[in-house]
Each structure stands twice: as structure tokens, then as C-alpha cells.
Short mmCIF file of C-alpha atoms and ligand atoms in Angstrom, two decimals:
data_model
loop_
_atom_site.label_atom_id
_atom_site.label_comp_id
_atom_site.label_asym_id
_atom_site.label_seq_id
_atom_site.Cartn_x
_atom_site.Cartn_y
_atom_site.Cartn_z
CA MET I 1 28.44 -20.12 -14.91
CA SER I 2 25.02 -20.62 -14.94
CA ASP I 3 22.55 -18.25 -16.75
CA ARG I 4 21.27 -17.73 -13.00
CA GLN I 5 24.54 -17.02 -11.46
CA ALA I 6 25.34 -14.63 -13.98
CA VAL I 7 22.04 -12.49 -13.23
CA HIS I 8 22.68 -12.50 -9.70
CA ASP I 9 26.31 -11.32 -9.87
CA TYR I 10 25.20 -8.74 -12.41
CA ILE I 11 22.78 -7.47 -9.40
CA VAL I 12 25.93 -7.61 -7.23
CA ARG I 13 28.19 -5.60 -9.61
CA ASN I 14 25.66 -2.60 -10.42
CA ARG I 15 24.67 -2.39 -6.56
CA GLN I 16 26.10 1.34 -6.45
CA ARG I 17 24.44 2.16 -10.07
CA PHE I 18 21.09 0.76 -9.05
CA GLN I 19 21.15 2.85 -5.77
CA ASP I 20 22.19 6.13 -8.05
CA GLU I 21 19.09 5.59 -10.09
CA LEU I 22 16.91 5.14 -7.23
CA PHE I 23 17.83 8.30 -5.72
CA GLU I 24 17.18 9.99 -8.82
CA PHE I 25 14.09 8.31 -8.96
CA LEU I 26 13.35 9.77 -5.19
CA ARG I 27 14.15 13.08 -5.77
CA ILE I 28 10.76 13.91 -7.35
CA PRO I 29 8.47 14.60 -5.14
CA SER I 30 5.65 12.63 -6.96
CA ILE I 31 2.89 13.72 -4.37
CA SER I 32 -0.28 12.31 -6.15
CA ALA I 33 -3.09 14.39 -3.63
CA VAL I 34 -1.53 17.48 -4.56
CA ALA I 35 -2.87 19.50 -7.50
CA GLU I 36 0.60 21.54 -7.79
CA ARG I 37 2.69 18.75 -7.64
CA LYS I 38 0.65 17.41 -11.62
CA GLY I 39 4.28 17.91 -13.50
CA ASP I 40 6.60 16.39 -10.96
CA THR I 41 4.04 13.57 -11.00
CA ARG I 42 4.28 13.39 -14.59
CA ARG I 43 7.84 13.66 -14.50
CA ALA I 44 8.21 10.59 -12.10
CA ALA I 45 5.71 8.16 -14.86
CA GLU I 46 8.31 9.67 -17.73
CA TRP I 47 11.34 8.69 -15.47
CA ILE I 48 10.38 5.43 -14.62
CA GLY I 49 9.51 4.47 -18.44
CA GLU I 50 12.69 5.74 -19.66
CA ARG I 51 14.15 3.30 -17.04
CA MET I 52 12.34 0.80 -18.36
CA ARG I 53 12.89 1.53 -21.58
CA THR I 54 16.60 1.18 -21.37
CA ALA I 55 16.44 -2.11 -19.59
CA GLY I 56 14.93 -3.46 -22.76
CA LEU I 57 10.75 -3.24 -22.56
CA GLU I 58 8.44 -1.46 -25.17
CA VAL I 59 6.91 1.63 -22.81
CA SER I 60 3.77 3.25 -23.43
CA ILE I 61 2.44 6.25 -21.64
CA HIS I 62 -1.21 6.18 -20.86
CA ASP I 63 -2.90 9.92 -20.00
CA THR I 64 -6.01 9.43 -17.54
CA ALA I 65 -8.28 12.36 -16.14
CA GLY I 66 -5.64 11.91 -13.29
CA HIS I 67 -2.02 10.87 -13.60
CA PRO I 68 -0.33 8.53 -16.03
CA ILE I 69 -0.66 4.89 -16.40
CA VAL I 70 2.82 3.48 -17.42
CA LEU I 71 3.54 0.10 -19.33
CA GLY I 72 6.36 -1.40 -19.96
CA GLU I 73 6.08 -4.75 -21.93
CA TRP I 74 8.46 -7.77 -23.09
CA ARG I 75 6.98 -10.74 -25.22
CA GLN I 76 9.34 -12.30 -26.77
CA ALA I 77 9.52 -15.20 -24.40
CA GLY I 78 8.15 -17.70 -26.92
CA PRO I 79 4.95 -20.01 -27.50
CA GLY I 80 3.76 -21.13 -24.27
CA ALA I 81 5.55 -19.42 -21.82
CA PRO I 82 3.84 -17.62 -19.24
CA THR I 83 3.26 -13.51 -19.19
CA ILE I 84 3.84 -12.41 -15.48
CA LEU I 85 1.76 -9.02 -14.86
CA ILE I 86 4.46 -6.86 -12.31
CA TYR I 87 2.50 -3.58 -10.79
CA GLY I 88 3.88 -0.57 -8.56
CA HIS I 89 3.16 2.82 -8.05
CA TYR I 90 5.57 5.70 -8.66
CA ASP I 91 3.21 8.04 -6.39
CA VAL I 92 4.19 8.93 -3.10
CA GLN I 93 1.93 10.41 0.20
CA PRO I 94 2.53 14.04 1.12
CA PRO I 95 5.67 14.67 3.15
CA GLU I 96 4.11 16.62 5.95
CA PRO I 97 4.99 17.56 8.85
CA LEU I 98 8.60 18.68 7.03
CA GLU I 99 9.95 19.84 10.24
CA LEU I 100 10.11 16.09 11.31
CA TRP I 101 11.90 14.62 8.75
CA THR I 102 15.71 14.21 10.07
CA THR I 103 16.80 14.92 6.26
CA PRO I 104 14.59 16.05 3.87
CA ALA I 105 11.79 14.20 2.29
CA PHE I 106 13.50 14.09 -1.66
CA GLU I 107 16.79 14.45 -0.49
CA PRO I 108 17.75 10.46 -0.51
CA THR I 109 20.36 10.11 2.11
CA ILE I 110 22.19 6.71 3.73
CA ARG I 111 22.17 6.47 7.71
CA ASN I 112 22.57 3.01 9.46
CA GLY I 113 22.19 0.67 6.11
CA ARG I 114 19.20 2.19 5.09
CA ILE I 115 17.62 4.71 2.39
CA TYR I 116 15.31 7.68 4.09
CA ALA I 117 13.19 9.31 1.42
CA ARG I 118 9.74 9.51 0.91
CA GLY I 119 8.52 6.43 -1.66
CA SER I 120 12.04 4.85 -0.74
CA CYS I 121 9.81 1.91 0.61
CA ASP I 122 6.65 2.80 -0.30
CA ASP I 123 6.57 2.33 -3.48
CA LYS I 124 9.26 3.62 -5.68
CA GLY I 125 12.23 1.49 -4.25
CA GLN I 126 9.99 -1.93 -4.49
CA LEU I 127 8.98 -0.81 -7.99
CA TYR I 128 12.39 -0.05 -9.26
CA LEU I 129 13.94 -3.46 -8.05
CA HIS I 130 11.51 -5.30 -10.02
CA VAL I 131 13.02 -2.78 -13.15
CA LYS I 132 16.34 -3.53 -12.10
CA SER I 133 16.15 -7.40 -11.88
CA LEU I 134 14.23 -7.57 -15.41
CA GLU I 135 17.26 -5.62 -16.71
CA SER I 136 19.53 -8.09 -15.43
CA HIS I 137 18.12 -10.79 -17.53
CA LEU I 138 17.98 -8.73 -20.38
CA ALA I 139 21.56 -7.20 -19.83
CA VAL I 140 23.15 -10.88 -19.26
CA ASN I 141 21.15 -13.18 -21.28
CA GLY I 142 19.34 -10.88 -24.08
CA LYS I 143 16.02 -12.40 -22.65
CA LEU I 144 13.70 -12.94 -19.99
CA PRO I 145 11.63 -16.25 -18.89
CA VAL I 146 8.50 -15.40 -18.90
CA ASN I 147 6.59 -12.43 -21.07
CA VAL I 148 6.17 -9.79 -19.06
CA VAL I 149 3.83 -6.44 -18.44
CA VAL I 150 4.88 -3.88 -16.10
CA ILE I 151 2.37 -1.69 -14.83
CA ALA I 152 3.26 1.73 -12.71
CA GLU I 153 0.10 4.26 -11.65
CA GLY I 154 0.09 7.47 -10.09
CA GLU I 155 -2.77 7.38 -7.86
CA GLU I 156 -2.35 4.54 -5.54
CA GLU I 157 -2.02 6.68 -2.68
CA VAL I 158 -5.04 8.03 -3.46
CA GLY I 159 -7.75 5.06 -4.30
CA SER I 160 -6.64 4.25 -8.03
CA GLU I 161 -9.73 5.88 -9.17
CA HIS I 162 -8.46 5.77 -13.00
CA LEU I 163 -6.49 2.30 -12.85
CA MET I 164 -9.93 0.41 -12.36
CA PRO I 165 -11.29 1.37 -15.49
CA PHE I 166 -8.09 1.47 -17.14
CA VAL I 167 -7.70 -2.23 -16.49
CA ARG I 168 -11.02 -3.00 -17.48
CA ALA I 169 -10.51 -1.09 -21.18
CA HIS I 170 -7.46 -2.72 -21.72
CA ARG I 171 -7.98 -5.98 -20.30
CA ASP I 172 -6.68 -8.57 -23.07
CA ARG I 173 -3.44 -6.54 -23.02
CA LEU I 174 -3.15 -7.07 -19.71
CA ALA I 175 -4.01 -10.75 -19.96
CA CYS I 176 -1.42 -12.63 -17.57
CA ASP I 177 -1.11 -15.70 -16.01
CA ALA I 178 -0.13 -14.29 -12.81
CA ILE I 179 -0.17 -10.77 -11.13
CA VAL I 180 3.42 -9.71 -8.99
CA ILE I 181 3.64 -6.90 -6.69
CA SER I 182 5.86 -5.97 -3.93
CA ASP I 183 4.20 -2.96 -1.87
CA THR I 184 3.97 -4.80 1.46
CA GLY I 185 6.57 -5.93 4.10
CA MET I 186 8.04 -8.64 5.90
CA VAL I 187 7.51 -9.56 9.64
CA GLY I 188 10.83 -8.87 10.62
CA ALA I 189 14.31 -8.16 9.49
CA GLY I 190 16.06 -11.05 7.64
CA LEU I 191 12.10 -12.99 7.41
CA PRO I 192 11.24 -13.22 3.93
CA THR I 193 7.68 -12.69 3.93
CA ILE I 194 4.59 -13.82 1.09
CA GLY I 195 1.23 -11.79 2.08
CA ALA I 196 -1.50 -13.76 3.02
CA SER I 197 -4.44 -11.26 2.93
CA LEU I 198 -5.08 -7.31 2.65
CA ARG I 199 -7.56 -5.59 4.29
CA GLY I 200 -9.80 -3.42 2.71
CA LEU I 201 -11.36 0.37 3.05
CA ALA I 202 -14.81 2.27 3.30
CA TYR I 203 -13.30 5.89 3.70
CA MET I 204 -16.22 8.53 5.08
CA GLU I 205 -16.51 11.98 5.80
CA ILE I 206 -18.67 13.23 8.87
CA ARG I 207 -20.06 17.04 8.55
CA VAL I 208 -22.01 18.04 10.97
CA GLN I 209 -23.58 22.00 11.21
CA GLY I 210 -24.75 23.69 14.06
CA PRO I 211 -25.44 27.21 14.49
CA ALA I 212 -25.71 29.23 11.11
CA GLN I 213 -22.17 31.12 11.77
CA ASP I 214 -19.82 30.85 14.82
CA LEU I 215 -21.26 32.45 17.86
CA HIS I 216 -20.13 34.04 21.23
CA SER I 217 -19.20 30.85 23.63
CA GLY I 218 -20.98 33.11 26.65
CA SER I 219 -23.72 34.76 24.95
CA TYR I 220 -24.61 31.54 23.30
CA GLY I 221 -22.82 28.77 24.83
CA GLY I 222 -25.16 25.98 26.82
CA ALA I 223 -28.19 27.08 24.68
CA VAL I 224 -27.10 26.14 21.57
CA LEU I 225 -25.84 22.31 20.97
CA ASN I 226 -21.92 22.59 20.22
CA PRO I 227 -21.42 20.35 16.60
CA ALA I 228 -18.15 19.69 17.78
CA THR I 229 -19.55 18.03 20.82
CA ALA I 230 -22.42 16.68 18.80
CA LEU I 231 -19.29 14.80 16.63
CA ALA I 232 -17.53 13.70 19.38
CA ARG I 233 -20.66 11.68 20.71
CA ILE I 234 -21.26 10.61 17.24
CA ILE I 235 -17.14 9.20 17.21
CA ALA I 236 -17.01 7.64 20.93
CA SER I 237 -20.54 5.78 19.50
CA PHE I 238 -18.26 3.86 17.51
CA HIS I 239 -16.65 1.36 19.68
CA ASP I 240 -18.09 -0.34 22.67
CA ALA I 241 -16.76 -0.99 25.90
CA GLN I 242 -14.96 -4.13 24.70
CA GLU I 243 -13.57 -1.71 21.86
CA HIS I 244 -15.92 -3.89 19.32
CA ILE I 245 -17.24 -1.57 16.88
CA ALA I 246 -21.18 -0.59 17.84
CA ILE I 247 -22.27 -0.13 14.31
CA ALA I 248 -25.27 -2.66 13.68
CA GLY I 249 -24.29 -5.41 11.18
CA PHE I 250 -20.90 -4.42 10.76
CA TYR I 251 -19.36 -7.66 11.51
CA ASP I 252 -21.95 -9.70 9.45
CA ASP I 253 -19.52 -10.68 6.61
CA VAL I 254 -16.50 -10.96 8.78
CA ASP I 255 -14.75 -14.44 8.04
CA PRO I 256 -14.81 -15.97 11.61
CA ALA I 257 -12.05 -18.83 10.84
CA PRO I 258 -9.84 -16.84 8.50
CA VAL I 259 -7.62 -19.92 6.38
CA PHE I 260 -4.14 -18.70 7.70
CA ARG I 261 -4.99 -18.31 11.53
CA ALA I 262 -2.61 -21.28 12.42
CA ASN I 263 0.57 -19.51 10.67
CA MET I 264 0.59 -16.63 13.09
CA GLU I 265 2.09 -18.20 15.96
CA ARG I 266 5.08 -18.86 13.73
CA VAL I 267 4.96 -14.78 13.40
CA PRO I 268 7.57 -13.48 15.69
CA HIS I 269 5.17 -10.46 17.81
CA ASP I 270 7.57 -8.46 20.50
CA PRO I 271 5.36 -6.33 22.74
CA ALA I 272 7.85 -4.27 23.63
CA ALA I 273 9.19 -3.77 20.35
CA PHE I 274 5.81 -2.71 18.68
CA LEU I 275 5.91 0.05 21.68
CA GLU I 276 8.86 1.31 20.58
CA GLU I 277 8.27 1.09 17.20
CA THR I 278 5.11 2.70 17.37
CA GLY I 279 5.63 5.09 20.18
CA SER I 280 2.61 4.60 22.20
CA PRO I 281 2.19 3.83 25.42
CA LEU I 282 0.36 0.98 25.42
CA ALA I 283 -1.11 -1.63 23.27
CA TRP I 284 -4.77 -1.21 22.32
CA GLY I 285 -7.75 -3.13 20.79
CA GLU I 286 -10.94 -5.37 20.58
CA VAL I 287 -11.22 -7.44 23.85
CA GLY I 288 -10.05 -11.21 23.17
CA TYR I 289 -7.56 -10.60 20.28
CA SER I 290 -4.03 -10.53 19.90
CA THR I 291 -2.66 -7.43 18.37
CA VAL I 292 -1.75 -9.97 15.49
CA GLU I 293 -5.42 -10.60 15.07
CA ARG I 294 -6.42 -6.95 15.09
CA LEU I 295 -4.00 -6.10 12.74
CA TRP I 296 -4.54 -9.01 10.37
CA ILE I 297 -8.03 -10.42 10.36
CA ARG I 298 -10.24 -7.73 12.20
CA PRO I 299 -11.98 -4.72 11.02
CA THR I 300 -11.43 -1.14 12.44
CA CYS I 301 -13.36 2.28 12.33
CA GLU I 302 -10.29 4.78 12.60
CA VAL I 303 -10.89 8.55 12.91
CA ASN I 304 -8.07 10.16 10.54
CA GLY I 305 -8.57 13.99 10.84
CA LEU I 306 -10.46 16.26 12.65
CA LEU I 307 -11.69 19.66 12.57
CA SER I 308 -13.58 22.30 14.50
CA GLY I 309 -13.35 25.53 16.27
CA TYR I 310 -10.53 27.61 17.35
CA THR I 311 -7.39 25.51 17.28
CA GLY I 312 -4.93 28.84 16.92
CA GLU I 313 -2.70 30.39 19.17
CA GLY I 314 -3.76 31.26 22.76
CA SER I 315 -7.87 31.19 23.19
CA LYS I 316 -10.72 32.45 21.70
CA THR I 317 -14.23 32.09 23.26
CA VAL I 318 -16.18 30.42 20.22
CA LEU I 319 -19.03 28.08 19.72
CA PRO I 320 -18.34 26.85 16.34
CA ALA I 321 -20.67 26.32 13.75
CA LYS I 322 -19.25 23.32 11.81
CA ALA I 323 -17.24 20.20 12.80
CA MET I 324 -16.20 17.35 10.25
CA ALA I 325 -14.35 14.38 10.64
CA LYS I 326 -12.72 12.20 8.23
CA VAL I 327 -13.01 8.43 9.27
CA SER I 328 -11.69 4.97 7.46
CA CYS I 329 -12.77 1.63 8.09
CA ARG I 330 -10.58 -0.97 7.45
CA ILE I 331 -12.17 -4.04 6.43
CA VAL I 332 -11.52 -8.03 6.06
CA PRO I 333 -12.98 -10.82 3.65
CA ASP I 334 -15.57 -11.04 3.14
CA GLN I 335 -16.45 -7.12 4.10
CA ASP I 336 -17.94 -5.36 1.26
CA PRO I 337 -17.12 -1.17 1.22
CA ALA I 338 -20.46 -0.23 -0.36
CA LYS I 339 -22.05 -2.21 2.70
CA ILE I 340 -19.94 -0.78 5.45
CA ALA I 341 -20.44 2.72 3.98
CA ARG I 342 -24.29 1.98 4.28
CA LEU I 343 -24.24 0.78 7.67
CA PHE I 344 -21.72 3.67 8.75
CA GLU I 345 -24.18 6.06 6.99
CA ALA I 346 -27.37 4.54 9.14
CA HIS I 347 -25.35 4.57 12.42
CA VAL I 348 -24.36 7.98 12.46
CA ARG I 349 -27.84 9.17 11.14
CA LYS I 350 -29.25 7.09 14.16
CA VAL I 351 -26.74 8.71 17.27
CA ALA I 352 -26.61 12.04 15.95
CA PRO I 353 -28.22 14.32 18.63
CA ALA I 354 -30.79 16.46 17.63
CA GLY I 355 -29.65 20.30 17.18
CA VAL I 356 -27.43 19.82 14.46
CA THR I 357 -27.50 18.76 11.04
CA VAL I 358 -25.13 15.52 9.80
CA GLU I 359 -24.01 14.56 6.30
CA VAL I 360 -21.65 11.83 5.77
CA LEU I 361 -20.01 11.20 2.48
CA GLU I 362 -18.33 8.18 1.15
CA LEU I 363 -15.12 9.30 -0.28
CA HIS I 364 -13.59 6.19 -1.68
CA GLY I 365 -13.36 2.37 -1.20
CA GLY I 366 -11.50 -0.73 -1.92
CA ARG I 367 -12.51 -4.68 -1.40
CA PRO I 368 -10.62 -6.25 1.11
CA TRP I 369 -8.36 -9.56 -0.44
CA ARG I 370 -7.09 -12.79 0.63
CA ALA I 371 -4.57 -14.68 -0.87
CA ARG I 372 -4.19 -18.44 -2.56
CA LEU I 373 -1.46 -20.32 0.01
CA GLU I 374 -0.81 -22.81 -1.98
CA GLY I 375 -0.34 -23.77 -5.57
CA ALA I 376 2.66 -23.27 -8.22
CA LEU I 377 2.82 -19.12 -7.85
CA VAL I 378 3.08 -19.72 -3.93
CA GLU I 379 5.90 -22.28 -4.23
CA ALA I 380 7.89 -20.31 -6.68
CA GLY I 381 7.81 -16.95 -4.69
CA ALA I 382 8.74 -19.19 -1.41
CA ARG I 383 11.65 -20.31 -3.40
CA ALA I 384 12.91 -17.34 -4.97
CA LEU I 385 12.90 -15.80 -1.60
CA LYS I 386 14.82 -18.66 -0.09
CA TYR I 387 17.11 -18.06 -2.90
CA ALA I 388 17.85 -14.28 -1.75
CA TRP I 389 17.48 -14.65 1.98
CA GLY I 390 18.45 -18.45 2.64
CA LYS I 391 15.21 -18.62 5.01
CA ASP I 392 12.01 -20.25 4.61
CA VAL I 393 9.29 -17.74 4.08
CA VAL I 394 6.45 -16.87 6.64
CA TYR I 395 2.43 -15.80 5.37
CA ALA I 396 1.49 -12.54 6.56
CA GLY I 397 -1.75 -10.82 6.74
CA GLU I 398 -1.12 -7.20 5.70
CA GLY I 399 -2.89 -4.45 7.82
CA GLY I 400 -2.99 -2.01 4.67
CA SER I 401 -5.17 -2.04 1.57
CA ILE I 402 -4.13 -2.11 -2.21
CA PRO I 403 -7.38 -1.53 -3.80
CA ILE I 404 -6.55 -2.91 -6.87
CA VAL I 405 -5.45 -6.03 -6.14
CA PRO I 406 -8.83 -7.86 -6.12
CA GLU I 407 -10.18 -6.13 -9.06
CA PHE I 408 -6.63 -7.44 -10.74
CA GLU I 409 -7.54 -11.07 -10.13
CA GLU I 410 -11.43 -10.42 -10.87
CA VAL I 411 -11.06 -8.66 -14.16
CA LEU I 412 -7.69 -10.93 -15.61
CA GLY I 413 -8.50 -14.10 -13.99
CA ALA I 414 -5.19 -14.52 -12.90
CA PRO I 415 -3.85 -14.86 -9.37
CA ALA I 416 -1.90 -12.07 -7.54
CA ILE I 417 1.05 -13.00 -5.04
CA LEU I 418 2.31 -10.16 -2.94
CA LEU I 419 6.26 -10.10 -2.24
CA GLY I 420 7.22 -7.06 -0.14
CA PHE I 421 10.53 -5.66 1.29
CA GLY I 422 9.19 -3.52 3.61
CA LEU I 423 10.49 -3.57 7.32
CA PRO I 424 8.66 -2.94 10.24
CA GLY I 425 9.24 0.70 11.52
CA GLU I 426 9.69 2.02 8.10
CA ASN I 427 7.55 5.01 8.32
CA ALA I 428 5.33 4.53 5.65
CA HIS I 429 3.02 7.69 5.43
CA ALA I 430 5.63 9.22 8.31
CA PRO I 431 8.28 11.21 8.48
CA ASP I 432 11.45 9.41 7.70
CA GLU I 433 10.24 6.73 5.36
CA TRP I 434 13.12 4.43 5.28
CA PHE I 435 13.96 1.24 2.66
CA SER I 436 16.73 -1.20 3.82
CA VAL I 437 19.83 -0.85 1.73
CA GLU I 438 20.33 -5.10 1.90
CA ASN I 439 16.18 -5.52 1.05
CA TYR I 440 16.83 -3.16 -1.91
CA GLU I 441 19.43 -5.84 -3.09
CA LEU I 442 18.13 -9.07 -1.77
CA GLY I 443 14.54 -7.87 -3.19
CA THR I 444 16.32 -7.70 -6.48
CA THR I 445 17.68 -10.76 -6.43
CA ALA I 446 14.77 -12.74 -5.59
CA MET I 447 12.53 -11.14 -7.99
CA ALA I 448 15.56 -11.99 -10.99
CA GLU I 449 15.08 -15.47 -9.57
CA LEU I 450 11.47 -15.46 -9.68
CA LEU I 451 11.20 -14.97 -13.11
CA PHE I 452 13.82 -18.36 -13.65
CA GLU I 453 11.07 -20.16 -10.81
CA LEU I 454 8.63 -19.04 -13.26
CA GLU I 455 9.81 -19.77 -16.41
CA HIS I 456 7.33 -23.02 -16.88
CA TYR I 457 4.53 -21.69 -14.72
CA GLN I 458 1.31 -22.57 -15.72
CA ARG I 459 -1.99 -21.12 -14.10
CA SER I 460 -3.89 -23.49 -12.23
N1 BES O 1 1.91 0.00 0.31
C1 BES O 1 0.69 0.36 0.83
C2 BES O 1 0.00 -0.69 1.07
C3 BES O 1 0.01 -1.37 2.68
C4 BES O 1 0.09 -0.36 3.59
C5 BES O 1 0.19 -2.87 2.36
C6 BES O 1 0.83 -1.43 4.92
C7 BES O 1 0.75 -3.50 3.87
C8 BES O 1 0.75 -2.79 5.06
C9 BES O 1 0.05 1.23 0.25
O1 BES O 1 0.71 2.27 -0.87
C10 BES O 1 -0.96 2.24 0.85
O2 BES O 1 -1.16 2.83 1.61
N2 BES O 1 -2.73 2.22 0.44
C11 BES O 1 -3.61 2.47 0.68
C12 BES O 1 -4.40 2.63 0.27
C13 BES O 1 -5.71 3.38 -0.02
C14 BES O 1 -4.96 4.94 -0.47
C15 BES O 1 -6.99 3.40 -0.53
C16 BES O 1 -3.71 2.66 2.06
O3 BES O 1 -3.66 1.32 3.11
O4 BES O 1 -4.30 3.68 3.45
ZN1 ZN O 2 1.04 4.27 1.01
#
């Protein structure tokens, strides 16, 4: 039997154990956003570190002012062998609202070939399948075809604040020829996908102050500007009638001809399935662009949260003192998050009505990213995915953000490839998140295959 076949047989033979171990990982509520989960988040870091160690990697856990960074290294591939950096995150989003989960978020359950749990897909399942692919190589052949550094962080879902300086401070240790990431999705079941771009993010908060304290809406209403009304006007000014973003200068740096536009036609988009997946009554967006274009190559300005006045049971006649909105702009190449934040703030100040005071805060940001879709890395990725799925890959833009990707490329000088195994409707960040059992196994197979494919890879 060839080395290749033996590795792939090992993956099939160990299917049940690989799944049981992932379940253990998923039971740890490593919610990075919540201070009281700090201990659990550390436990997840230690858990994944221990699994990397038993797979055969040399493991170190690096404390930060936030959550720990876990490194797993294997550097015995011999002179001239390339070094591959594999990145993933062990933190997850909060599971709320809890009552909307069919089974509890941190009690993984299989239904209809899907593993339901917070983090199953984003990103514990996709991180762990890399660890299993490394284990499979090392268990069967006692070696890897390439040098490997695995870096697992615990702050991806909250902006990767401490990973950025860590990467800069350890650029020599993290030096590599390619960066491999599984934290995205496939365009459809059975359609292996390579990510062609990521949107970036400029995350803002608007605080509107009206009167010094809440007022009786009868005694004062109509004579004092209501901050909720002021905020509603500000928010309404973000889009024009064509649903273009009406912030001056917002589109200045948007790439008018994204490289992979031609490929978009190859991506199946079923409008009915899209409505079913979102539960929204209508597809909506910028006039002149298709749904796929709106998601892949166009920026957004989106309210993520709103707060003002009385929202409890029944009614209370009150004129609130304050109103607050969290707003994030997804941005595309070549928009810059800091510039967008500046333009956003200038716009809010310009349209804010007299009668309230307005504060604009910049919470966090991340740059957009565009893949190089030719070269040895993408070719190796496409062959590895084809080996597992038996189909040619599709190149897809990604609506979401992974701010460390452009940072990695810039600091380490190596290209990144996004090989993701989520599926449409996977409910990432929402109740009933799931990861396909089949994709967990095929993803492991594909990533094991990728290591074989990269044996003679040279950065171009
Ligand atoms: N896995 C996602 C990124 C993603 C989402 C890629 C959808 C492709 C499609 C990642 O875990 C994530 O959620 N990132 C955050 C980043 C933010 C907190 C800076 C995001 O996109 O909101
Ligand atoms: Zn996420």
C-alpha cells in the first residue's frame, strides 16, 4: 500500500474516535467575548495543545493579555522542505439566545449527518481536522512531508487583538512558505471551494445623548429632541434610495473589477434556497448587483445592535436620555478600515441633528483580503480538494472577515490559502450551528492530501 493510501485508510479507520475527540473539544464553552469564560477558554487552549502533543507536535502555550496562543511545531522534514503554517481559532461566539437551540450549544449532538454545537464549524471542527490530518501522517509514516507550525488563537471572534503583535514579535519562529486556513465555507454541499477574498471590517459605536436624564414624555415630549429619533435619522442616512452607501468618499477605494468576477457565474445561486436559508421574505441590496456580488465584492454598512428607552413589558411613557447603535461596515479591496472609520465619523457628525450630542467610537477593524488564484499553492489546494471530493474546485468570495490573513501575508511574506468546509445554512454565530459529519472526514482527508501535495512546493 502506498504511503498516501495508508494515511487515508487511517482516517477512515479512526472516524469514530476523531468524532468523539471533537465532541470533547466542543463541550468546552470557550467564549472569548465573556470574561467569566476566561477559565474555559484557557481550558480549550490546553486541550487543543495536549491533542497536538499526542499527535506528535512540540507544543508551547503563550499567554497574552487576552487569551492564550497555542503553537504546535514539527520541523524534521529535512533540508529544503517547505514550512507550512496552519492557522485556526479555538474560541467561539456566545451561544445566546439559548432557548432557540434544539439541543444545548455545548452538548454536541448528531442529527441528519450534522454535528450540532457552538463552534462545530466556526472553527473548532475545522481546526481539529488539521490536527487529525497531522496525526494520521505521523501515526502511519512517522513523519510529515513538510515542516509544520500550527497556530491556534482564542480571540478571533473578538478581533485578534493580541495575535497581531504576537505574529510581529515572533516573525522568525513563524517564518513559512505558505499559510493554510480552514475557517470559511463551501458554496454548496459536494462543491469544494477555495476562498478568493475576504471582506474587512470597520466596527463603530454611536452614542447619542439627549436630555440629562430620562424625561416624562408627556411633560417634555415634542419640545426636546428624542435621541432615539435622532439616532434613527442618522442610521437612515447611511443608504440612499438605490441602497448605495451615502457616506461621502466611501466607495473611493473599491476595486471596480475584482479579479475573480468571471468565476461568479460558475457558482450556483438559487434565489429560493437563499430565502429558505435566511428566512428573510425578500433578497435585498444595492441596486445593480446580484446577491452573490453583494456578498462577495460590495461593502456594507450594517446595524448590529440598537438600544434606547423602555423595552420591557407593557408600556412606559418616557423620553429617553440616550440612544446607542453598534454599526459595522464590511469593506472590500482596497478599502482601508481606518479611513472608512474616519469617513463614517465625519458623516455621522454632519448629519447629526442639533439638539443632541453625538459620540462616535471605533471598536475594531480588519483589512479586506484578496487571494492569488494562480501559482503552486492554489494548484496544490485544488488537487487536494479534488482528491477528497472528486470534483473541480470553485473559487468563491467570502462575505466574512478574518483580519489576521492580510496581516500574516504582510508580516511573514508568504501567501495564504483558504480551504473551508462549512456549508450554506451552517448557522455560524447563530443558534443550532452545525458542521457536516461528511465534511469533517473529507476535510481531514483533503488536508492530509495537501501535505503530500506540498512536499516539493516552493514559494514563487
Ligand atoms: N469564520 C468566520 C469568518 C467567515 C465568516 C469567513 C463567513 C467566511 C464567511 C470568523 O470566525 C468570523 O466570524 N470572523 C469575524 C471577524 C470579526 C470579529 C473581526 C466576522 O467576520 O465577523
Ligand atoms: Zn466566527
